[in-house]
PDB file of C-alpha atoms in Angstrom:
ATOM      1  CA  UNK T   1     159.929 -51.590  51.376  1.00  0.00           C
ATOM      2  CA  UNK T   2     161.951 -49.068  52.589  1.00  0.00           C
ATOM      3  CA  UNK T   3     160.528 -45.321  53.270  1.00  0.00           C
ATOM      4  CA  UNK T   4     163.457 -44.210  50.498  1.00  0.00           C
ATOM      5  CA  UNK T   5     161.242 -46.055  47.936  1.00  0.00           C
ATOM      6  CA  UNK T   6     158.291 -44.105  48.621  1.00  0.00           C
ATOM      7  CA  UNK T   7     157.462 -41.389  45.088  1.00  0.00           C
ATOM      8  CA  UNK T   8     155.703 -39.271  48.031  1.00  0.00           C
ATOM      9  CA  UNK T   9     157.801 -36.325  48.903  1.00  0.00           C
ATOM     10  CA  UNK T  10     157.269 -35.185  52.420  1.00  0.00           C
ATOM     11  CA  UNK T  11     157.023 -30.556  52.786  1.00  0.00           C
ATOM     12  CA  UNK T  12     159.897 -29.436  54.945  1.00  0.00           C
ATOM     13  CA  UNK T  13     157.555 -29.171  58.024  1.00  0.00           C
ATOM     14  CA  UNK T  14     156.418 -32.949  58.061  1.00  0.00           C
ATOM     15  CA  UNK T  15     156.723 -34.534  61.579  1.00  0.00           C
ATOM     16  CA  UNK T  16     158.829 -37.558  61.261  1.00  0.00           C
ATOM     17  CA  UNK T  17     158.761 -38.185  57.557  1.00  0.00           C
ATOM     18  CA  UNK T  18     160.183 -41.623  57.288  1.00  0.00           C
ATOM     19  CA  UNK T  19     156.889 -42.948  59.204  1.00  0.00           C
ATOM     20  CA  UNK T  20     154.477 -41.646  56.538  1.00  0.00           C
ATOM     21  CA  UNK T  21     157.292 -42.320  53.665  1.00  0.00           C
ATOM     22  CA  UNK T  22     157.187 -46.115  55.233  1.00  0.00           C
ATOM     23  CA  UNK T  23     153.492 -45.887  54.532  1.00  0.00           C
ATOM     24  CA  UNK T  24     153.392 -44.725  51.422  1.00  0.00           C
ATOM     25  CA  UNK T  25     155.808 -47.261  50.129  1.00  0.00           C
ATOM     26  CA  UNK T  26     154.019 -49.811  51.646  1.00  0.00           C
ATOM     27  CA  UNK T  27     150.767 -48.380  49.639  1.00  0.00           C
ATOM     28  CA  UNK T  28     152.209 -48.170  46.367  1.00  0.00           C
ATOM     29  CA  UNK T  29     153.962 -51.077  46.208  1.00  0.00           C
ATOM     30  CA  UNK T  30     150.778 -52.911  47.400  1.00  0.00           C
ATOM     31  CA  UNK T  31     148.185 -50.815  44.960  1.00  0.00           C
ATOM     32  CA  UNK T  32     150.648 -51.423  41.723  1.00  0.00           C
ATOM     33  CA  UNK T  33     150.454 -54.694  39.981  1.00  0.00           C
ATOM     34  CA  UNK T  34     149.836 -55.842  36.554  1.00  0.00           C
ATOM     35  CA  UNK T  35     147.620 -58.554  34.785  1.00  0.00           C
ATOM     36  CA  UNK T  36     148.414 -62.018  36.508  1.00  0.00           C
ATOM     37  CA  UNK T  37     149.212 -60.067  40.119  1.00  0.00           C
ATOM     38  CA  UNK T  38     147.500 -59.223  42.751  1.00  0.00           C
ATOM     39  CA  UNK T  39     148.007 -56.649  45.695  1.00  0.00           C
ATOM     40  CA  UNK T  40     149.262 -59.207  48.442  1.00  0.00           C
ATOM     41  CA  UNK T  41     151.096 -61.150  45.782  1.00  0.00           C
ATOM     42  CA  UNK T  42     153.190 -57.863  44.755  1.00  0.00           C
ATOM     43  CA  UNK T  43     153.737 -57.396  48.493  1.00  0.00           C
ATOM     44  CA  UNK T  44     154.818 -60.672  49.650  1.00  0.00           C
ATOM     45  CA  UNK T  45     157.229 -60.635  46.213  1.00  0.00           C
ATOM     46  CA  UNK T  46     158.658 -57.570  47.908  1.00  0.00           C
ATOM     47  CA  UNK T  47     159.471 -59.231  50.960  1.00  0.00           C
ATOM     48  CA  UNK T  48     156.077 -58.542  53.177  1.00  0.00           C
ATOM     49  CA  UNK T  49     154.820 -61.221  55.890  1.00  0.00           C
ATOM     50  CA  UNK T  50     151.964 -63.476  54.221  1.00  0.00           C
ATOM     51  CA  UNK T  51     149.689 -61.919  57.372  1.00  0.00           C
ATOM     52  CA  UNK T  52     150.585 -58.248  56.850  1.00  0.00           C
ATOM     53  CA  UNK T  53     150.524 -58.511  53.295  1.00  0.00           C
ATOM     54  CA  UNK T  54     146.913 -60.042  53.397  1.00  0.00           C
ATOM     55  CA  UNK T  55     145.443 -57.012  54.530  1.00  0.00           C
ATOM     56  CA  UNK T  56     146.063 -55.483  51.733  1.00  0.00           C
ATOM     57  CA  UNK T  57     143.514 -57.220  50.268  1.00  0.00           C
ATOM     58  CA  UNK T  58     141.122 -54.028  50.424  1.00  0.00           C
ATOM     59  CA  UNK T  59     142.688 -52.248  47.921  1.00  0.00           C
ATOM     60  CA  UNK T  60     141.925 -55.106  45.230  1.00  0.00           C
ATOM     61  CA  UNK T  61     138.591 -55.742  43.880  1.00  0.00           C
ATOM     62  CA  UNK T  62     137.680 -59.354  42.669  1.00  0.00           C
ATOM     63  CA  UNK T  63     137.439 -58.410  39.063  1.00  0.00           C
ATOM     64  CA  UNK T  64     140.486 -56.113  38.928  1.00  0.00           C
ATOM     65  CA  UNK T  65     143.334 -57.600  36.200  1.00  0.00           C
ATOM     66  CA  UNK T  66     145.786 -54.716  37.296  1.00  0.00           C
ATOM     67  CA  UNK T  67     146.134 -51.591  39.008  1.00  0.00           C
ATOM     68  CA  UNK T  68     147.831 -48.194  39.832  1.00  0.00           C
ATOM     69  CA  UNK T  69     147.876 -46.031  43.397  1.00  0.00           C
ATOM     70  CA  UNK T  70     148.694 -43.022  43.483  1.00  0.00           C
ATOM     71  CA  UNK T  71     149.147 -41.570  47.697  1.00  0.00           C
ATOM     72  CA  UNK T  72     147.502 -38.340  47.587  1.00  0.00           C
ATOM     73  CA  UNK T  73     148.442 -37.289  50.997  1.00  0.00           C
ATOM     74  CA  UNK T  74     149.835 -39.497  54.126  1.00  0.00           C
ATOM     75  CA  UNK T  75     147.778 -37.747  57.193  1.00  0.00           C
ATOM     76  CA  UNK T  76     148.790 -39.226  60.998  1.00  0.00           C
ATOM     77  CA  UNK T  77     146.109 -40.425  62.976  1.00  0.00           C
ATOM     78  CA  UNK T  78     148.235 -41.224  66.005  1.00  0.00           C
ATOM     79  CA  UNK T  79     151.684 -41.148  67.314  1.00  0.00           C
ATOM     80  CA  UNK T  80     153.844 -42.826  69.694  1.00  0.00           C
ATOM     81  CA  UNK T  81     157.749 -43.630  70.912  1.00  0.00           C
ATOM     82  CA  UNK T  82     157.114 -47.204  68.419  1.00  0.00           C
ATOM     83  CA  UNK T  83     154.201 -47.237  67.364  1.00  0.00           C
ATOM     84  CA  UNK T  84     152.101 -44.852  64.780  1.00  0.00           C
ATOM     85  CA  UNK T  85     148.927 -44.453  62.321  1.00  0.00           C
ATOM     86  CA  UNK T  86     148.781 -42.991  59.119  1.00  0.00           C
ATOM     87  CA  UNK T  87     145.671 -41.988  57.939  1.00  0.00           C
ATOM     88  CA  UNK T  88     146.354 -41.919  54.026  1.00  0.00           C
ATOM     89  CA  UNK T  89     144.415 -41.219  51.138  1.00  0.00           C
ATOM     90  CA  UNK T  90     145.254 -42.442  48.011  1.00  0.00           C
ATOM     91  CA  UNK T  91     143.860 -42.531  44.218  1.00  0.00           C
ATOM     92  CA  UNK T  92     143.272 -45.792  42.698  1.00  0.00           C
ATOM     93  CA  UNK T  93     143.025 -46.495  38.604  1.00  0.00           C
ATOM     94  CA  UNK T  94     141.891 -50.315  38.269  1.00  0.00           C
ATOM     95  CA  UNK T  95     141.526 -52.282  35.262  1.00  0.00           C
ATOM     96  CA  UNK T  96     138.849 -54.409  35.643  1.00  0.00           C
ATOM     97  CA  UNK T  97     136.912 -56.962  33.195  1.00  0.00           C
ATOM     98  CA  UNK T  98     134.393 -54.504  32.416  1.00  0.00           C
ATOM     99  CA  UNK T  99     136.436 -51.864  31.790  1.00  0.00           C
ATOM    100  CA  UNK T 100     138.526 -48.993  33.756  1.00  0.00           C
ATOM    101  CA  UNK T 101     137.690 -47.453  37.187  1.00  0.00           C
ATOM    102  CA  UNK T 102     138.961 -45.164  39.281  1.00  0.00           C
ATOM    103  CA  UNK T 103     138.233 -44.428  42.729  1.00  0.00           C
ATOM    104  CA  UNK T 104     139.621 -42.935  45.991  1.00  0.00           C
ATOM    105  CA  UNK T 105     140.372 -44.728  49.568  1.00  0.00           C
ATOM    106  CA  UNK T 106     141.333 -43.317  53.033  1.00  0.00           C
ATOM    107  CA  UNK T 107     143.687 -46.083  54.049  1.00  0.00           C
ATOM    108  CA  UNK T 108     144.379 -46.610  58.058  1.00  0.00           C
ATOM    109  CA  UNK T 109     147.887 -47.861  57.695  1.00  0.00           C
ATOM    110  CA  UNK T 110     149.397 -49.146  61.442  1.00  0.00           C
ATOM    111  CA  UNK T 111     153.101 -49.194  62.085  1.00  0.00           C
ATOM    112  CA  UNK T 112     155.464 -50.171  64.385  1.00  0.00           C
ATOM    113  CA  UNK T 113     159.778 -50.039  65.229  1.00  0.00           C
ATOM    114  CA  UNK T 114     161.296 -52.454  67.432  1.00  0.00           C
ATOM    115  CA  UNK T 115     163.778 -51.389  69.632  1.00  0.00           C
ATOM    116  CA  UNK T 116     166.941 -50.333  67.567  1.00  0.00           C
ATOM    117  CA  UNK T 117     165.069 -51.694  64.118  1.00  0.00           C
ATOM    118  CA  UNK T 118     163.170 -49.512  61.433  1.00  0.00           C
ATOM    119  CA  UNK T 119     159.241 -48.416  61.062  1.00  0.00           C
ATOM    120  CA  UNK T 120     157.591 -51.115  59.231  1.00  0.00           C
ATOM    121  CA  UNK T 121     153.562 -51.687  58.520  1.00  0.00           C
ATOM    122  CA  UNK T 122     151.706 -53.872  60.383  1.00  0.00           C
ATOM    123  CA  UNK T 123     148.521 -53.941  58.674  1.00  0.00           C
ATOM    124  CA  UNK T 124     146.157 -52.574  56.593  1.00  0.00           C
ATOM    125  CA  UNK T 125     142.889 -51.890  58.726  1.00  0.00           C
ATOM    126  CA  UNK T 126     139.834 -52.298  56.754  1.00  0.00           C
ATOM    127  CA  UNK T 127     137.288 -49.035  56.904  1.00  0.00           C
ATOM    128  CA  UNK T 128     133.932 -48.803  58.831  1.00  0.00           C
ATOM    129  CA  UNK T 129     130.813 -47.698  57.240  1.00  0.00           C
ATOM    130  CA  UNK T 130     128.211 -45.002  59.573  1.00  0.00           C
ATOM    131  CA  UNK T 131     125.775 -47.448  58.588  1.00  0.00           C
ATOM    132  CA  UNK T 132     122.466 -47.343  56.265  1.00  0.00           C
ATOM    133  CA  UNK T 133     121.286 -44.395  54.538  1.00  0.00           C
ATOM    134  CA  UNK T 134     119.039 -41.854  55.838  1.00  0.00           C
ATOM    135  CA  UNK T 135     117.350 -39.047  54.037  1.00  0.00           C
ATOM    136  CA  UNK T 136     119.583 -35.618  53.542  1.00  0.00           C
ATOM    137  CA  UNK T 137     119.623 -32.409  55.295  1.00  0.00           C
ATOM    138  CA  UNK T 138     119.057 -29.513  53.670  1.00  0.00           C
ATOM    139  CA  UNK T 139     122.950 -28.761  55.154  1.00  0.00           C
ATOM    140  CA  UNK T 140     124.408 -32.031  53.864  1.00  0.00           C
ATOM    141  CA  UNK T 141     122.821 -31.444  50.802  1.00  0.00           C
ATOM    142  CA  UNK T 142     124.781 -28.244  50.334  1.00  0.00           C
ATOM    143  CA  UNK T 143     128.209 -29.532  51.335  1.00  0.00           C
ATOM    144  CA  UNK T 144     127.816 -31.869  48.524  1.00  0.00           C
ATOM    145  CA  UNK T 145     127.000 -29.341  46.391  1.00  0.00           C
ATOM    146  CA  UNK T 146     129.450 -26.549  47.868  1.00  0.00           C
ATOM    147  CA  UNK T 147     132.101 -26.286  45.270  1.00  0.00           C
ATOM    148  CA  UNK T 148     134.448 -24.669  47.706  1.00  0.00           C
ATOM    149  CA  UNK T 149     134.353 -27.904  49.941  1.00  0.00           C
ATOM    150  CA  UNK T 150     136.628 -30.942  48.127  1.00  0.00           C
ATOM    151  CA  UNK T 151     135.495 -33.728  49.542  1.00  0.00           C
ATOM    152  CA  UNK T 152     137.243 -36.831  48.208  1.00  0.00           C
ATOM    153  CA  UNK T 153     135.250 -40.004  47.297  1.00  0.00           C
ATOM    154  CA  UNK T 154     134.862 -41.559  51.360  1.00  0.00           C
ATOM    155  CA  UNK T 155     133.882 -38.491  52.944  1.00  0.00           C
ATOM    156  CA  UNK T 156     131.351 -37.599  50.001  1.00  0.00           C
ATOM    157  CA  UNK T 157     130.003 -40.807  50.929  1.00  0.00           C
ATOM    158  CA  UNK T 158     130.341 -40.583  54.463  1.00  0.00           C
ATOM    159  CA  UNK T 159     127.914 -37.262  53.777  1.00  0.00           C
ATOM    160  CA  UNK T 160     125.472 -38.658  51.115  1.00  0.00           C
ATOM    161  CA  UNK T 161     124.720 -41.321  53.890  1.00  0.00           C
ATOM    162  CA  UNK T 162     122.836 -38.565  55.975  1.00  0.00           C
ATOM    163  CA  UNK T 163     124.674 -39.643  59.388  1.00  0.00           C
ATOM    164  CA  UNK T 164     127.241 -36.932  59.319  1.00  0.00           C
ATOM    165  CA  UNK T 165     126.456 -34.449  62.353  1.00  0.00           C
ATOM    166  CA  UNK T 166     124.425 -31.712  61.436  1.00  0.00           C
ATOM    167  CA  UNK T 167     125.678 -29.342  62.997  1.00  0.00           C
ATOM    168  CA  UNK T 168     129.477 -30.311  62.089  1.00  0.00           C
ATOM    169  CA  UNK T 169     128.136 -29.550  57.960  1.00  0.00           C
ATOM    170  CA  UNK T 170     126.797 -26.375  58.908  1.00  0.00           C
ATOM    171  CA  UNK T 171     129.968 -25.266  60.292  1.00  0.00           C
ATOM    172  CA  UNK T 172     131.970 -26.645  57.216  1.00  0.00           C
ATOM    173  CA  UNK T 173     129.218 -24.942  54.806  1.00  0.00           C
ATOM    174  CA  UNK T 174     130.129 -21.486  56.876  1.00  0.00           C
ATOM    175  CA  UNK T 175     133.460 -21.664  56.930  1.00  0.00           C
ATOM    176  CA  UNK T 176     133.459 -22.499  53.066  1.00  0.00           C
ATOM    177  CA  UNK T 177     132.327 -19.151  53.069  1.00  0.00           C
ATOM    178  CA  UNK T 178     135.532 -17.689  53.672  1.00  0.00           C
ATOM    179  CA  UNK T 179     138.131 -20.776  52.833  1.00  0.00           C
ATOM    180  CA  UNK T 180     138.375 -23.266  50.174  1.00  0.00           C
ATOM    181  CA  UNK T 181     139.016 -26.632  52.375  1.00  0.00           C
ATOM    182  CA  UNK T 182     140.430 -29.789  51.210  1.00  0.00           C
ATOM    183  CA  UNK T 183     139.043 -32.572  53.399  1.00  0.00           C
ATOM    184  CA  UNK T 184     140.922 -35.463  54.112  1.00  0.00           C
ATOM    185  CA  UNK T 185     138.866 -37.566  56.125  1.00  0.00           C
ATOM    186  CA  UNK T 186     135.582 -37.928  57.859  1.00  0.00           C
ATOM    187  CA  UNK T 187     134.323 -41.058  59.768  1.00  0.00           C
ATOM    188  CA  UNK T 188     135.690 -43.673  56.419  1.00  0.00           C
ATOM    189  CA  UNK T 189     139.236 -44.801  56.768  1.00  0.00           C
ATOM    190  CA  UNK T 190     139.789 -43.023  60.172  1.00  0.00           C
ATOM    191  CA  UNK T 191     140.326 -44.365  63.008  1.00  0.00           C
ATOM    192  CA  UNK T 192     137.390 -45.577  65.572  1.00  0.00           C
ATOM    193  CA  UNK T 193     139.294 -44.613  69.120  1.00  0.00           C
ATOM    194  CA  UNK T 194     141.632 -42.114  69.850  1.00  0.00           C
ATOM    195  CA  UNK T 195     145.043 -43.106  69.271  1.00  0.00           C
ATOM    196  CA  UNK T 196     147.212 -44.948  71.510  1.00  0.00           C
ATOM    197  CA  UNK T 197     143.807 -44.553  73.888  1.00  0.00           C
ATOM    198  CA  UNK T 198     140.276 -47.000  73.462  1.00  0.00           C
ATOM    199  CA  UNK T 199     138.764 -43.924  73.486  1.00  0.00           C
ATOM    200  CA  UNK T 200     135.941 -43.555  71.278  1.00  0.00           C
ATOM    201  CA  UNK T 201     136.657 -40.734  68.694  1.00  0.00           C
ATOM    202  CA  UNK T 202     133.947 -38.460  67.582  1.00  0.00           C
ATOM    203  CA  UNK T 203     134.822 -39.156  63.775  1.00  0.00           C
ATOM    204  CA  UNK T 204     133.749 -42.466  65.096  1.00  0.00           C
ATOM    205  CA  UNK T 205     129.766 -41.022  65.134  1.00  0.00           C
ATOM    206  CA  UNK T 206     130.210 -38.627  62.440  1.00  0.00           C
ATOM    207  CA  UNK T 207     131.056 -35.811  64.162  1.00  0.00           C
ATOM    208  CA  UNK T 208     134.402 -35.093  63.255  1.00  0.00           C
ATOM    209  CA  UNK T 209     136.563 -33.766  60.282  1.00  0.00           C
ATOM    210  CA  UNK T 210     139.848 -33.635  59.573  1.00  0.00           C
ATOM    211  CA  UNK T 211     141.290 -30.452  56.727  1.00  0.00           C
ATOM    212  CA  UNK T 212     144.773 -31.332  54.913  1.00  0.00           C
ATOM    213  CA  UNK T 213     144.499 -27.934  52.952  1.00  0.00           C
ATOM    214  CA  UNK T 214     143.013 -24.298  53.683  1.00  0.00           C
ATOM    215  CA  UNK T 215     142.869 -22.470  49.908  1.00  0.00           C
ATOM    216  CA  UNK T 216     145.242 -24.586  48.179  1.00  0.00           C
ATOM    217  CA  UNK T 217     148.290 -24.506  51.181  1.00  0.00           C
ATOM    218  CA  UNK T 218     148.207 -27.714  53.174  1.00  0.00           C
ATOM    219  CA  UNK T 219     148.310 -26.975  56.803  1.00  0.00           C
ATOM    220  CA  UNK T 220     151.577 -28.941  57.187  1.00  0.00           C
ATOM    221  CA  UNK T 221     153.314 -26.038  54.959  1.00  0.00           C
ATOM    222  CA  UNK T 222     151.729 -22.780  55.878  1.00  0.00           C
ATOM    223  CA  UNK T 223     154.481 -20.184  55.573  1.00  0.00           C
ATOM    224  CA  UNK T 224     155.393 -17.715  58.233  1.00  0.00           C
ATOM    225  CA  UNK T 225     153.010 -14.647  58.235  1.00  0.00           C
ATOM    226  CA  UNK T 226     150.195 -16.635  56.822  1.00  0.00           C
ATOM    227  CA  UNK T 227     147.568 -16.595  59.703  1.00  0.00           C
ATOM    228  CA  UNK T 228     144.556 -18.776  57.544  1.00  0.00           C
ATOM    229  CA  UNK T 229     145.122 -21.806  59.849  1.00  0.00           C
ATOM    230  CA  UNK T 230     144.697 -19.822  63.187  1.00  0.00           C
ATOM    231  CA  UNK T 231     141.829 -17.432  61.309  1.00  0.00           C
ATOM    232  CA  UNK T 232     140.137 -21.001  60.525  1.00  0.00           C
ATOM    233  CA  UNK T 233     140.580 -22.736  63.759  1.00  0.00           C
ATOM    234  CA  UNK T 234     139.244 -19.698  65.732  1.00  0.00           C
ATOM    235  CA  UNK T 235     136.366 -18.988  63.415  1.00  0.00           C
ATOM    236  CA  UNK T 236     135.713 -22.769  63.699  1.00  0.00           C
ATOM    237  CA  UNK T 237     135.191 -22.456  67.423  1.00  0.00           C
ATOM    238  CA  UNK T 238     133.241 -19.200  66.643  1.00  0.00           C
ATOM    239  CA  UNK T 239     130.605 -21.850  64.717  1.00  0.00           C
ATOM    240  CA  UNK T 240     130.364 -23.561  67.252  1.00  0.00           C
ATOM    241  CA  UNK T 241     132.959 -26.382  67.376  1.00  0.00           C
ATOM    242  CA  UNK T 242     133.889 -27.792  70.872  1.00  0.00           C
ATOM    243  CA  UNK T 243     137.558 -29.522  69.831  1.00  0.00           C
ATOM    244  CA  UNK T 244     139.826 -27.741  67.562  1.00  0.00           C
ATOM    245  CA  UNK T 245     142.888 -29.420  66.707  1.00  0.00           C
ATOM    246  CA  UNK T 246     145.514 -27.925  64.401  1.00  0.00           C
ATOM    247  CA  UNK T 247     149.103 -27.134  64.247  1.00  0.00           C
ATOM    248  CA  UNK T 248     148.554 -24.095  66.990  1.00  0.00           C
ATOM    249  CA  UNK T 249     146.732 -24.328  70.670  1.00  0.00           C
ATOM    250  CA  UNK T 250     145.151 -21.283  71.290  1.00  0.00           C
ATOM    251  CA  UNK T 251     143.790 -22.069  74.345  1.00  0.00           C
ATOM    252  CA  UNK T 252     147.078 -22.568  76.593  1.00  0.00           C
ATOM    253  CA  UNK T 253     146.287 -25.651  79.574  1.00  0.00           C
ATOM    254  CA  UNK T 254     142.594 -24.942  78.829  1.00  0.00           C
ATOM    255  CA  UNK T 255     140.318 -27.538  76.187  1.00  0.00           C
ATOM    256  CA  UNK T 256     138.708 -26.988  73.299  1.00  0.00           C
ATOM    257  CA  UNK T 257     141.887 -26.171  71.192  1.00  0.00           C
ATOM    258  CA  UNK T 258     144.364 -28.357  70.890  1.00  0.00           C
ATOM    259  CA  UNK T 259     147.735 -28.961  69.459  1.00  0.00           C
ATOM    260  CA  UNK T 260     150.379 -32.063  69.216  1.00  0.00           C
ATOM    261  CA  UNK T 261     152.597 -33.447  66.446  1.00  0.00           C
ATOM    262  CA  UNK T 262     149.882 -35.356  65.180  1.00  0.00           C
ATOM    263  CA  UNK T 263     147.642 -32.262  64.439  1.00  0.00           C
ATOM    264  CA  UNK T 264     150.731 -30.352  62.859  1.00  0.00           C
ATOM    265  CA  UNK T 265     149.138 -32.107  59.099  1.00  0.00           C
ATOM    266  CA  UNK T 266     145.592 -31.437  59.422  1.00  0.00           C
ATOM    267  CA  UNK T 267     143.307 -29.377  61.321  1.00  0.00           C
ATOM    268  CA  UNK T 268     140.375 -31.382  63.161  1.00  0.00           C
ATOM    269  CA  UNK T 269     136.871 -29.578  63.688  1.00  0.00           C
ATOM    270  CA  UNK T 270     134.720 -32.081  66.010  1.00  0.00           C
ATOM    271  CA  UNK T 271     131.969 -31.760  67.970  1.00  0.00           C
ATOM    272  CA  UNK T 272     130.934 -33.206  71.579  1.00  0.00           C
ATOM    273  CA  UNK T 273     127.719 -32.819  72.799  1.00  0.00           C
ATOM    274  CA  UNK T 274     127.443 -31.263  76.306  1.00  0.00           C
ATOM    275  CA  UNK T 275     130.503 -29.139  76.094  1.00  0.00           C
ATOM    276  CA  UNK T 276     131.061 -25.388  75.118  1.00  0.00           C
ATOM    277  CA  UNK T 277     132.968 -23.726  71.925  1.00  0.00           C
ATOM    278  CA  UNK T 278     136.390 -24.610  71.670  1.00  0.00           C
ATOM    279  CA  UNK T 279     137.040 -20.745  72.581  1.00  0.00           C
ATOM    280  CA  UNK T 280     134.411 -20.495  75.848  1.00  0.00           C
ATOM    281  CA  UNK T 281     135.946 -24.044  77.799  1.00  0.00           C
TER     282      UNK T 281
END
């Protein structure tokens, strides 16, 4: 499963494309099987390890007869010299015994190059849940509803469970104001620590977002002279968040903003309590 088999094309300004193409490969060949097959079967046909091809077990549901995946968009979630994360979400169409259904994943996908070799995936790492239910904010109940937030089918969840940070949805609902935002990922399918680090992250706790596309232009691909992903990430601190991650640091050596080939995808809005605006620290 080569990254040249991938159908996901990376945009010119992609960070090391043949890591996320690795993924995606990986993905589709796992999430695209027909009646008799399964997801780890179709992988370890393709030449996959029985133990990394188990963990693709999460993409299959018991009563699923065949499937199709479709990776919307191959996010990183870490980086390093041979190792990586990639934070992908994907559509799924399943055919099950009571009929069709479609849904969406976020997908932490881990992957690793020995020395001289080529990127490969090591697992599959099954997502977390915030936990049981509690009763909706006024706020969450307006990101739901905000048509100008697209929140994809984890991170609507992650929402409707009341545990995402209050204050993190009322800077969303604000800035949804000016932008459209395509979400990519909340607490569901991202990482728990911050990558390479044991860390806990805030998306951990629910305080953290992650935005693949301001108005239609993913971040990856904003063209020169189009300031929306600064205008966003400083209005963002404006609001009140305390980390700002995105493809710019506008705060020099100084926290709050932040920048790294990891964030060149996505901007990240999170929010720490104790510390300052992104734009006061």
């Amino acid at each position: 499963m080569s990254a040249a088999a991938s159908r996901w094309q990376p945009a010119p300004g992609e960070v090391r494309p043949e890591i996320k193409r690795t993924a995606a490969a990986f993905l589709e060949n796992a999430g695209n099987w027909s009646d008799g097959e399964t997801a780890v079967g179709t992988l370890i046909r393709a030449g996959a390890s029985p133990p990394v091809a188990s963990t693709a077990s999460i993409l299959q549901l018991p009563d699923a007869r065949a499937g199709e995946l479709t990776v919307v968009y191959p996010q990183y979630g870490g980086l390093a010299s041979d190792t990586a994360a990639v934070i992908a979400l994907v559509e799924q169409n399943l055919h099950t015994v009571s009929g069709p259904w479609n849904r969406e994943l976020v997908v932490d996908v881990r992957l690793a190059r020995p020395p001289g070799g080529s990127w490969a995936v090591e697992r599959l790492v099954a997502p977390t849940s915030l936990g049981p239910s509690l009763p909706l904010t006024d706020t969450a109940a307006a990101v739901l509803a905000e048509p100008k937030i697209i929140l994809p089918g984890p991170a609507r969840s992650d929402v409707s469970t009341g545990r995402m940070d209050n204050r993190l949805l009322a800077i969303l609902h604000a800035l949804s104001r000016e932008f459209t935002l395509a979400i990519q990922v909340m607490h569901t399918g991202h990482i728990q620590t911050v990558y390479p680090t044991a860390r806990m992250s805030n998306h951990a706790v629910g305080r953290a977002v992650d935005i693949r596309e301001i108005d239609g232009r993913p971040v990856v691909d904003v063209r020169p002279g189009d300031d929306r992903v600064l205008r966003l990430m400083r209005r963002a601190a404006e609001l009140g968040a305390t980390e700002v991650g995105g493809p710019a640091d506008l705060n020099g050596p100084r926290k709050g903003f932040f920048s790294d080939d990891v964030h060149q995808d996505h901007i990240h809005l999170g929010i720490t309590p104790g510390d300052a605006p992104a734009h006061l620290r």
